[in-house]
Amino acid sequence: MLTAVLSGALVGLYFSGSMLEIYNFIALLSTATALVAIGAACAAQLVLMRREPDRFTPQQRRRGRWTASVGLAVVALMIAGSGATIVALTAGCLLLPLPYYLLALRRRADAPAP
């Protein structure tokens, strides 16, 4: 159902602008959503290094924190450079699964322990 709604929205955008504008819009949106995954990987590296520092050598910890922090900053700048509309739609794509996640957490907490 959700996919049909999103497809319908994209078709609606197709008829509201020129082909070049639509292509540019879709390219920016897909790039921004891909950058979110890269940013999540950078954030995960920071969390992993904080939670389990004994898995890394001191040199790996220094280098890993630096590369993950710089990577996260670069990703944020690239997403921000896409424009306000793309940033808003990317934020929407990030927030869309949040209610399902919270519902799954609630169901897990309400489930009887095995």
PDB file of C-alpha atoms in Angstrom:
ATOM      1  CA  MET A   1       0.000   0.000   0.000  1.00  0.00           C
ATOM      2  CA  LEU A   2       2.762   2.401   0.985  1.00  0.00           C
ATOM      3  CA  THR A   3       4.699   1.617  -2.183  1.00  0.00           C
ATOM      4  CA  ALA A   4       1.619   2.391  -4.268  1.00  0.00           C
ATOM      5  CA  VAL A   5       1.191   5.732  -2.519  1.00  0.00           C
ATOM      6  CA  LEU A   6       4.845   6.650  -3.066  1.00  0.00           C
ATOM      7  CA  SER A   7       4.682   5.565  -6.710  1.00  0.00           C
ATOM      8  CA  GLY A   8       1.548   7.639  -7.185  1.00  0.00           C
ATOM      9  CA  ALA A   9       3.279  10.643  -5.639  1.00  0.00           C
ATOM     10  CA  LEU A  10       6.220  10.267  -8.018  1.00  0.00           C
ATOM     11  CA  VAL A  11       3.848  10.011 -10.987  1.00  0.00           C
ATOM     12  CA  GLY A  12       2.154  13.172  -9.755  1.00  0.00           C
ATOM     13  CA  LEU A  13       5.525  14.887  -9.640  1.00  0.00           C
ATOM     14  CA  TYR A  14       6.139  13.687 -13.178  1.00  0.00           C
ATOM     15  CA  PHE A  15       3.265  15.763 -14.492  1.00  0.00           C
ATOM     16  CA  SER A  16       4.070  18.855 -12.435  1.00  0.00           C
ATOM     17  CA  GLY A  17       7.492  19.701 -13.862  1.00  0.00           C
ATOM     18  CA  SER A  18       9.809  19.224 -16.774  1.00  0.00           C
ATOM     19  CA  MET A  19      11.536  15.903 -17.364  1.00  0.00           C
ATOM     20  CA  LEU A  20      14.918  17.364 -16.421  1.00  0.00           C
ATOM     21  CA  GLU A  21      13.599  18.756 -13.146  1.00  0.00           C
ATOM     22  CA  ILE A  22      12.018  15.431 -12.286  1.00  0.00           C
ATOM     23  CA  TYR A  23      15.165  13.498 -13.148  1.00  0.00           C
ATOM     24  CA  ASN A  24      17.236  15.883 -11.026  1.00  0.00           C
ATOM     25  CA  PHE A  25      14.776  15.541  -8.143  1.00  0.00           C
ATOM     26  CA  ILE A  26      14.835  11.727  -8.227  1.00  0.00           C
ATOM     27  CA  ALA A  27      18.631  11.642  -8.547  1.00  0.00           C
ATOM     28  CA  LEU A  28      19.083  13.966  -5.562  1.00  0.00           C
ATOM     29  CA  LEU A  29      16.572  12.068  -3.451  1.00  0.00           C
ATOM     30  CA  SER A  30      18.103   8.679  -4.189  1.00  0.00           C
ATOM     31  CA  THR A  31      21.589  10.022  -3.493  1.00  0.00           C
ATOM     32  CA  ALA A  32      20.473  11.551  -0.203  1.00  0.00           C
ATOM     33  CA  THR A  33      18.845   8.323   0.956  1.00  0.00           C
ATOM     34  CA  ALA A  34      21.987   6.364   0.023  1.00  0.00           C
ATOM     35  CA  LEU A  35      24.042   8.865   2.005  1.00  0.00           C
ATOM     36  CA  VAL A  36      21.857   8.162   5.026  1.00  0.00           C
ATOM     37  CA  ALA A  37      22.986   4.519   4.940  1.00  0.00           C
ATOM     38  CA  ILE A  38      26.621   5.607   4.758  1.00  0.00           C
ATOM     39  CA  GLY A  39      26.073   8.005   7.654  1.00  0.00           C
ATOM     40  CA  ALA A  40      24.464   5.217   9.668  1.00  0.00           C
ATOM     41  CA  ALA A  41      27.534   3.055   9.068  1.00  0.00           C
ATOM     42  CA  CYS A  42      29.787   5.867  10.321  1.00  0.00           C
ATOM     43  CA  ALA A  43      27.632   6.318  13.420  1.00  0.00           C
ATOM     44  CA  ALA A  44      27.617   2.555  14.013  1.00  0.00           C
ATOM     45  CA  GLN A  45      31.404   2.522  13.881  1.00  0.00           C
ATOM     46  CA  LEU A  46      31.558   5.206  16.561  1.00  0.00           C
ATOM     47  CA  VAL A  47      29.102   3.302  18.772  1.00  0.00           C
ATOM     48  CA  LEU A  48      30.899  -0.004  18.284  1.00  0.00           C
ATOM     49  CA  MET A  49      34.250   1.511  19.175  1.00  0.00           C
ATOM     50  CA  ARG A  50      32.749   3.021  22.323  1.00  0.00           C
ATOM     51  CA  ARG A  51      30.926  -0.144  23.397  1.00  0.00           C
ATOM     52  CA  GLU A  52      33.680  -2.651  22.645  1.00  0.00           C
ATOM     53  CA  PRO A  53      37.038  -0.866  22.712  1.00  0.00           C
ATOM     54  CA  ASP A  54      38.946  -4.060  23.526  1.00  0.00           C
ATOM     55  CA  ARG A  55      38.246  -5.387  20.014  1.00  0.00           C
ATOM     56  CA  PHE A  56      40.411  -2.653  18.503  1.00  0.00           C
ATOM     57  CA  THR A  57      44.057  -1.738  18.863  1.00  0.00           C
ATOM     58  CA  PRO A  58      44.801   1.788  20.139  1.00  0.00           C
ATOM     59  CA  GLN A  59      45.812   2.832  16.620  1.00  0.00           C
ATOM     60  CA  GLN A  60      42.564   1.464  15.164  1.00  0.00           C
ATOM     61  CA  ARG A  61      40.551   3.306  17.815  1.00  0.00           C
ATOM     62  CA  ARG A  62      42.238   6.646  17.030  1.00  0.00           C
ATOM     63  CA  ARG A  63      41.971   6.206  13.278  1.00  0.00           C
ATOM     64  CA  GLY A  64      38.448   4.778  13.466  1.00  0.00           C
ATOM     65  CA  ARG A  65      37.062   7.633  15.531  1.00  0.00           C
ATOM     66  CA  TRP A  66      38.613  10.181  13.226  1.00  0.00           C
ATOM     67  CA  THR A  67      37.450   8.565   9.972  1.00  0.00           C
ATOM     68  CA  ALA A  68      33.945   7.893  11.280  1.00  0.00           C
ATOM     69  CA  SER A  69      33.563  11.451  12.590  1.00  0.00           C
ATOM     70  CA  VAL A  70      34.841  13.024   9.379  1.00  0.00           C
ATOM     71  CA  GLY A  71      32.684  10.663   7.316  1.00  0.00           C
ATOM     72  CA  LEU A  72      29.581  11.567   9.307  1.00  0.00           C
ATOM     73  CA  ALA A  73      30.296  15.294   8.910  1.00  0.00           C
ATOM     74  CA  VAL A  74      30.856  14.957   5.152  1.00  0.00           C
ATOM     75  CA  VAL A  75      27.643  12.963   4.732  1.00  0.00           C
ATOM     76  CA  ALA A  76      25.694  15.595   6.685  1.00  0.00           C
ATOM     77  CA  LEU A  77      27.119  18.365   4.509  1.00  0.00           C
ATOM     78  CA  MET A  78      26.324  16.485   1.317  1.00  0.00           C
ATOM     79  CA  ILE A  79      22.727  15.859   2.389  1.00  0.00           C
ATOM     80  CA  ALA A  80      22.333  19.498   3.445  1.00  0.00           C
ATOM     81  CA  GLY A  81      23.695  20.583   0.065  1.00  0.00           C
ATOM     82  CA  SER A  82      20.872  18.741  -1.699  1.00  0.00           C
ATOM     83  CA  GLY A  83      18.375  21.452  -0.816  1.00  0.00           C
ATOM     84  CA  ALA A  84      15.578  21.912   1.676  1.00  0.00           C
ATOM     85  CA  THR A  85      13.022  19.810  -0.209  1.00  0.00           C
ATOM     86  CA  ILE A  86      15.356  16.843  -0.499  1.00  0.00           C
ATOM     87  CA  VAL A  87      16.370  17.157   3.167  1.00  0.00           C
ATOM     88  CA  ALA A  88      12.703  17.191   4.203  1.00  0.00           C
ATOM     89  CA  LEU A  89      11.851  14.153   2.071  1.00  0.00           C
ATOM     90  CA  THR A  90      14.918  12.292   3.339  1.00  0.00           C
ATOM     91  CA  ALA A  91      13.886  13.054   6.926  1.00  0.00           C
ATOM     92  CA  GLY A  92      10.429  11.766   6.063  1.00  0.00           C
ATOM     93  CA  CYS A  93      11.907   8.535   4.720  1.00  0.00           C
ATOM     94  CA  LEU A  94      13.847   8.156   7.959  1.00  0.00           C
ATOM     95  CA  LEU A  95      10.833   8.824  10.165  1.00  0.00           C
ATOM     96  CA  LEU A  96       8.409   6.669   8.181  1.00  0.00           C
ATOM     97  CA  PRO A  97       9.416   3.319   9.754  1.00  0.00           C
ATOM     98  CA  LEU A  98       9.691   4.761  13.271  1.00  0.00           C
ATOM     99  CA  PRO A  99       6.070   4.011  14.327  1.00  0.00           C
ATOM    100  CA  TYR A 100       6.494   0.384  13.253  1.00  0.00           C
ATOM    101  CA  TYR A 101       9.722   0.122  15.257  1.00  0.00           C
ATOM    102  CA  LEU A 102       8.084   1.582  18.356  1.00  0.00           C
ATOM    103  CA  LEU A 103       5.114  -0.759  17.945  1.00  0.00           C
ATOM    104  CA  ALA A 104       7.476  -3.750  17.659  1.00  0.00           C
ATOM    105  CA  LEU A 105       9.265  -2.661  20.842  1.00  0.00           C
ATOM    106  CA  ARG A 106       5.975  -2.342  22.670  1.00  0.00           C
ATOM    107  CA  ARG A 107       4.831  -5.783  21.523  1.00  0.00           C
ATOM    108  CA  ARG A 108       8.126  -7.300  22.578  1.00  0.00           C
ATOM    109  CA  ALA A 109       7.849  -5.702  26.019  1.00  0.00           C
ATOM    110  CA  ASP A 110       4.235  -6.909  26.400  1.00  0.00           C
ATOM    111  CA  ALA A 111       5.038 -10.477  25.306  1.00  0.00           C
ATOM    112  CA  PRO A 112       5.376 -13.040  28.085  1.00  0.00           C
ATOM    113  CA  ALA A 113       8.918 -14.109  28.877  1.00  0.00           C
ATOM    114  CA  PRO A 114       9.835 -17.630  27.675  1.00  0.00           C
TER     115      PRO A 114
END
